Tab-separated table of C-alpha atoms in Angstrom:
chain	number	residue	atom	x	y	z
A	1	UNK	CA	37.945	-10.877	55.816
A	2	UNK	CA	40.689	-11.309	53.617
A	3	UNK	CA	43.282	-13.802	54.736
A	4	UNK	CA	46.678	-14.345	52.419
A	5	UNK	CA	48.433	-17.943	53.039
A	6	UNK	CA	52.255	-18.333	52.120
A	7	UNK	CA	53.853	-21.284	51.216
A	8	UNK	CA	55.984	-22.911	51.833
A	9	UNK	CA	56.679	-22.271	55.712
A	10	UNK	CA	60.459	-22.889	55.632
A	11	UNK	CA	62.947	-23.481	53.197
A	12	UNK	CA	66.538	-24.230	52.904
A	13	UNK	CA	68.577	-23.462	49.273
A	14	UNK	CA	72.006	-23.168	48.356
A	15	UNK	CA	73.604	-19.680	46.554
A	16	UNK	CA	72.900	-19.722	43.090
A	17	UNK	CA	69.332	-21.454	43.078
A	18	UNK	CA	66.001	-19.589	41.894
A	19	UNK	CA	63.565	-19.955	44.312
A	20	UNK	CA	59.342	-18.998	44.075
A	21	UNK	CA	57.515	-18.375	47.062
A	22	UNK	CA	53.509	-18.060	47.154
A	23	UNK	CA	51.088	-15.982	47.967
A	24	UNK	CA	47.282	-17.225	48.421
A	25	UNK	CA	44.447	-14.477	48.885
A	26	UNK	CA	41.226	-16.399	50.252
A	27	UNK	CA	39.557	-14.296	47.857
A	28	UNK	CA	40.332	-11.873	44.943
A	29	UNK	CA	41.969	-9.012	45.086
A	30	UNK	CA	43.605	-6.412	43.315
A	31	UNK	CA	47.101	-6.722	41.906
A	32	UNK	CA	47.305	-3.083	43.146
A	33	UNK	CA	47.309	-3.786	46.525
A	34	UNK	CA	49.506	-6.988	47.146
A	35	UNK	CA	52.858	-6.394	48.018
A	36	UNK	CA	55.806	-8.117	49.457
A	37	UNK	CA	58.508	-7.642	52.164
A	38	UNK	CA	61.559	-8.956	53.272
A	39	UNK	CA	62.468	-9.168	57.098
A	40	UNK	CA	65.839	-9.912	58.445
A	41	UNK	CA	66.496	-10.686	62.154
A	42	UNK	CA	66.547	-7.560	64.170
A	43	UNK	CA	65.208	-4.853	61.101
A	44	UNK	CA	62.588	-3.588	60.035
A	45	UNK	CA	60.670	-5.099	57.027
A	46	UNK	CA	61.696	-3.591	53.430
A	47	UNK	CA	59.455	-3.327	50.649
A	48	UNK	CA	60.398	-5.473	47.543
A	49	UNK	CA	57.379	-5.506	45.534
A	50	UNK	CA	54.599	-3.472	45.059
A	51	UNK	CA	51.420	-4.175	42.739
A	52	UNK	CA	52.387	-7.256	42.284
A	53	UNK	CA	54.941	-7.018	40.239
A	54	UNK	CA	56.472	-3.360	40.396
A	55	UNK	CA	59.933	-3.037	41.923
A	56	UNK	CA	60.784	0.233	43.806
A	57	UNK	CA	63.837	2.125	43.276
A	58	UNK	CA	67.308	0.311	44.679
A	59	UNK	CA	65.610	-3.061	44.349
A	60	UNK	CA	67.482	-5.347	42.873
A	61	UNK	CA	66.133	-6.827	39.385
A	62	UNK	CA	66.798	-10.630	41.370
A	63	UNK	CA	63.665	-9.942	43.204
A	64	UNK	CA	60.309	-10.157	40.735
A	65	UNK	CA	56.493	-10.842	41.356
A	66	UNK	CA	54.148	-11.804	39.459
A	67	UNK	CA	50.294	-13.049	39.867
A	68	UNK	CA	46.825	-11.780	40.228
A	69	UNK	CA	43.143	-13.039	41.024
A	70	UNK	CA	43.602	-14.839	43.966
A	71	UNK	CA	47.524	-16.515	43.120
A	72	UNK	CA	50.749	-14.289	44.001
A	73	UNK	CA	54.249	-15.194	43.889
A	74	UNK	CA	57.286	-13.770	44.447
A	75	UNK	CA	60.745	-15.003	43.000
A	76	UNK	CA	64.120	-14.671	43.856
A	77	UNK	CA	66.948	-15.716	41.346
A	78	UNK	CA	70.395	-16.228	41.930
A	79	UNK	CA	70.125	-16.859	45.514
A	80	UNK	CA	72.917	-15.252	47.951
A	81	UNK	CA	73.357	-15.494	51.734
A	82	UNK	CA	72.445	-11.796	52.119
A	83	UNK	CA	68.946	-12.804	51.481
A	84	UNK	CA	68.567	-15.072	54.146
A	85	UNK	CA	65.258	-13.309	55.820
A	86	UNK	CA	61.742	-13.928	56.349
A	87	UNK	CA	59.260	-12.754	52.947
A	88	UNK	CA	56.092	-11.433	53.960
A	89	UNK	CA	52.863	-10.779	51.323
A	90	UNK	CA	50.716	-8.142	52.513
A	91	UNK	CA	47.017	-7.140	50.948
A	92	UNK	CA	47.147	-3.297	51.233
A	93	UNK	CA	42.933	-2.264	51.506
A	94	UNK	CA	41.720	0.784	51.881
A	95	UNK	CA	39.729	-0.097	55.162
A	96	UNK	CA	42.262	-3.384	56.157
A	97	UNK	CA	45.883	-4.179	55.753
A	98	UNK	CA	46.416	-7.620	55.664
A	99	UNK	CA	50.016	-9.979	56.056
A	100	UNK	CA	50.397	-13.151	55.342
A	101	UNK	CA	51.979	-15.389	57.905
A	102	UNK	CA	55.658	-15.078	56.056
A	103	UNK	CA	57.915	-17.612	54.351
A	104	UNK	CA	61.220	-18.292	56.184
A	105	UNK	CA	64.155	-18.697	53.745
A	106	UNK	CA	68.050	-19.628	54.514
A	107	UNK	CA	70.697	-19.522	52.317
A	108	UNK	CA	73.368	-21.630	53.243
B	1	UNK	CA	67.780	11.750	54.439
B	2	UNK	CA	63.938	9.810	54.896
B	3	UNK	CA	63.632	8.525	58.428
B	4	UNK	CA	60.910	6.925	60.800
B	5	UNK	CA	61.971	7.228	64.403
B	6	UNK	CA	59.411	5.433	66.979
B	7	UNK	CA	59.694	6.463	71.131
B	8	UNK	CA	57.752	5.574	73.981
B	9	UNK	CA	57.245	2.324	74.696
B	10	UNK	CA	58.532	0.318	77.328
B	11	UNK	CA	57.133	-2.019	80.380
B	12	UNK	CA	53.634	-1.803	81.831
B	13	UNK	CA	50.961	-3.497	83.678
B	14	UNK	CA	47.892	-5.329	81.923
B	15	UNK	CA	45.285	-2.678	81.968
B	16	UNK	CA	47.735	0.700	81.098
B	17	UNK	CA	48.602	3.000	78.797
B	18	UNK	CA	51.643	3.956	76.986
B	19	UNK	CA	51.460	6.369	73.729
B	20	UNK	CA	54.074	6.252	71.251
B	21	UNK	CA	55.313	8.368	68.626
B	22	UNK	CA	56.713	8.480	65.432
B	23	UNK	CA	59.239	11.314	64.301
B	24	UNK	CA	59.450	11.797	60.235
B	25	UNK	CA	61.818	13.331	58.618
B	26	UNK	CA	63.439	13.799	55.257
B	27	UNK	CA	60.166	14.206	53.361
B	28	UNK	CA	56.868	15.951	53.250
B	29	UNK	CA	55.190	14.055	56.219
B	30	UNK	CA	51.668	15.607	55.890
B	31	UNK	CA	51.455	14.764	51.851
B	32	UNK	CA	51.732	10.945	53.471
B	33	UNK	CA	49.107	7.976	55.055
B	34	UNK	CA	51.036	6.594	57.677
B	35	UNK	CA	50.639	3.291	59.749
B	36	UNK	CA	51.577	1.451	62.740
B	37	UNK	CA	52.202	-2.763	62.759
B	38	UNK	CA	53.235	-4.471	65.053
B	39	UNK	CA	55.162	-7.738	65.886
B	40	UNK	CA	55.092	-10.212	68.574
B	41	UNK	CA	58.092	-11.936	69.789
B	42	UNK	CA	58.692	-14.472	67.712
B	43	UNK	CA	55.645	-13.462	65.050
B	44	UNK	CA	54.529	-12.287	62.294
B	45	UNK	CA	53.845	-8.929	60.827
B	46	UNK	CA	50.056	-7.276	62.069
B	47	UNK	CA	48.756	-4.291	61.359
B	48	UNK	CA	47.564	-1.984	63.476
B	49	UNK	CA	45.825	0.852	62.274
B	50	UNK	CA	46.397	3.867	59.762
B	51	UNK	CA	45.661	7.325	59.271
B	52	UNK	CA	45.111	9.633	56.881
B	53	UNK	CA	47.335	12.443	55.371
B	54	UNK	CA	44.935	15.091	56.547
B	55	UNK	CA	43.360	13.111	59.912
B	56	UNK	CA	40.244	12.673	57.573
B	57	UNK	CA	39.967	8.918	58.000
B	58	UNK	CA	41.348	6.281	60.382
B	59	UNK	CA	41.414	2.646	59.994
B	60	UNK	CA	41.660	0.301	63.201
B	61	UNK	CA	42.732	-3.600	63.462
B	62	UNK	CA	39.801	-5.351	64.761
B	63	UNK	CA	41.931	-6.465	67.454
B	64	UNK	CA	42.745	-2.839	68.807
B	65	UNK	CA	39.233	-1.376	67.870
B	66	UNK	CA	38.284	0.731	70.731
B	67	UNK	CA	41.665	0.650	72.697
B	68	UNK	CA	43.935	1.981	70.878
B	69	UNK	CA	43.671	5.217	69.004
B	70	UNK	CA	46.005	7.097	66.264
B	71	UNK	CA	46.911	10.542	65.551
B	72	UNK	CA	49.115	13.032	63.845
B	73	UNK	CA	50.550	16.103	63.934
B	74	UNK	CA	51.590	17.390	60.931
B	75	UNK	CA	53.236	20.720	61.948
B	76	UNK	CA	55.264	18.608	64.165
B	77	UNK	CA	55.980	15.748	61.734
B	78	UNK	CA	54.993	13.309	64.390
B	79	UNK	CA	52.423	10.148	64.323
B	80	UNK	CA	50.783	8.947	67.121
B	81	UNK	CA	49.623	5.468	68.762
B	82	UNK	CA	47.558	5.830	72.063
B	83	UNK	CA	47.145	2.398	73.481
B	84	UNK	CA	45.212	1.771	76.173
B	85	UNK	CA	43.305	-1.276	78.418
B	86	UNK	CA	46.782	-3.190	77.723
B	87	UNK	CA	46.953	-6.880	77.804
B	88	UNK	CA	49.427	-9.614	77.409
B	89	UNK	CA	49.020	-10.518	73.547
B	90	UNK	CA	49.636	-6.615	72.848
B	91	UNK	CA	53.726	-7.044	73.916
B	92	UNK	CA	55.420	-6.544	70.321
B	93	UNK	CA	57.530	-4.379	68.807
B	94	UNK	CA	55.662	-1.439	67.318
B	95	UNK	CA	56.650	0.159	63.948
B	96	UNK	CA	55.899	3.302	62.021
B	97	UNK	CA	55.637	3.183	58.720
B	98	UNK	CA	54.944	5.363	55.190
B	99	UNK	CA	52.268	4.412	52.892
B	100	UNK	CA	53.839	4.055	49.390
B	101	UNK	CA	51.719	4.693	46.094
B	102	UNK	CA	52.856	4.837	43.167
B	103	UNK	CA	50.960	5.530	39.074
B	104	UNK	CA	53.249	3.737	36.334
B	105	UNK	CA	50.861	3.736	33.229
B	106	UNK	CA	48.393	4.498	34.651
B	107	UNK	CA	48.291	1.797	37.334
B	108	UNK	CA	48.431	2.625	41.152
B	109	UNK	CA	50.728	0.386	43.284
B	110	UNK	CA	50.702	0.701	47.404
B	111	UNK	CA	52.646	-0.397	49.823
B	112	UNK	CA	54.697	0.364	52.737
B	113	UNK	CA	57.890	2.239	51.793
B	114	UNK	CA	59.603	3.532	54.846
B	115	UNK	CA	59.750	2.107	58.306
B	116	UNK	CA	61.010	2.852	61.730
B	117	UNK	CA	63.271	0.817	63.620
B	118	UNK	CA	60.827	0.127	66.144
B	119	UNK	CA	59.658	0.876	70.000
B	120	UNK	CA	59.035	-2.409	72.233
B	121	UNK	CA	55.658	-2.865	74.118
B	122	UNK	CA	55.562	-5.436	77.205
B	123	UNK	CA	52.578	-5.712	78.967
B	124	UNK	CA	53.789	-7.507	82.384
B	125	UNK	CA	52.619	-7.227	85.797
């Protein structure tokens, strides 16, 4: 079975700074199917990234991905507080959805 | 407006049953895969299982494989989780969510585009 590791477990940044968080597939898979989320205390996940490296409508252009094989990242420039949250990668299979264990970022 | 809208969980005893729905609205439910994840206090994200638009095909979570069982309804716009044999480690908050697909160029993205707010689970004796 698939298994995505995230690094780094916890971070702290200022406003301002550019920050990339990763995304490790234990093996290959499909840029198609790796997306990523954001989670904020209390709410529901949002979707940031799909495929990758596609940005849904209302998404701001701050938020980007890139990566494929087995090596994701996602990365945030121009840090504010509002994105304070925890970022999840997710492996979306036909037969198996998959999360990684999530990245814990605060702005402050 | 697109909404997810989970009911029915709430406290029971290792070894019951609670089944919890999903109310969709705002968008063609039955052209949609849906899921349910869930999320222990204090976790991370886990999926749970997901179904297809039509019923055709469901997918379970090794760790709910034979327990739990999903459903829809598409006249009613309504998903379905029925969870059964309940145990500790299944206390979480339950969401609903949309499966999102998208073709730019010719390339197909997925994800998970719309979510619930969430129904709470705790298994407690």
């Amino acid at each position: 079975e698939i298994v995505l590791t995230q690094s780094p477990g916890t971070l702290s940044l200022s406003p301002g700074e550019r920050e990339t968080l990763s995304c490790r597939a234990s093996q290959s898979v499909s840029s198609s199917y790796l997306a990523w989320y954001q989670q904020k205390p209390g709410q529901a996940p949002r979707l940031l990234i799909a495929g990758a490296s596609s940005r849904p409508t209302g998404i701001p252009d701050r938020f980007s991905g890139s990566g494929s094989g087995t090596d994701f990242t996602l990365t945030i420039s121009r840090l504010e507080p509002e994105d304070s949250a925890v970022y999840y990668c997710q492996y979306y299979g036909s037969s198996v959805i998959i999360f990684g264990q999530g990245t814990r970022l605060e702005i402050k | 407006q697109v909404q997810l809208v989970e009911s029915g969980g709430g406290l029971v005893k290792p070894g019951g049953s609670l089944r919890l729905s999903c109310a969709a609205s705002g968008f063609t439910f039955s052209d949609y895969y849906m899921s349910w994840i869930r999320q222990a206090p204090g976790k991370g994200l886990e999926w749970v299982s997901k179904i297809s638009s039509l019923s055709t095909y469901t997918k379970y979570a090794d760790s709910v494989k034979g327990r739990f069982t999903i459903s829809r309804d598409n006249a009613k716009n309504s998903l379905f989780l029925q969870i059964n044999s309940l145990r500790a480690e299944d206390t979480a908050v339950y969401y609903c969510a949309r499966e999102y697909n998208a073709v730019v160029d010719g390339a197909s993205f997925y994800g998970m585009d719309v979510w619930g707010q969430g129904t709470t689970v705790t298994v407690s004796s």
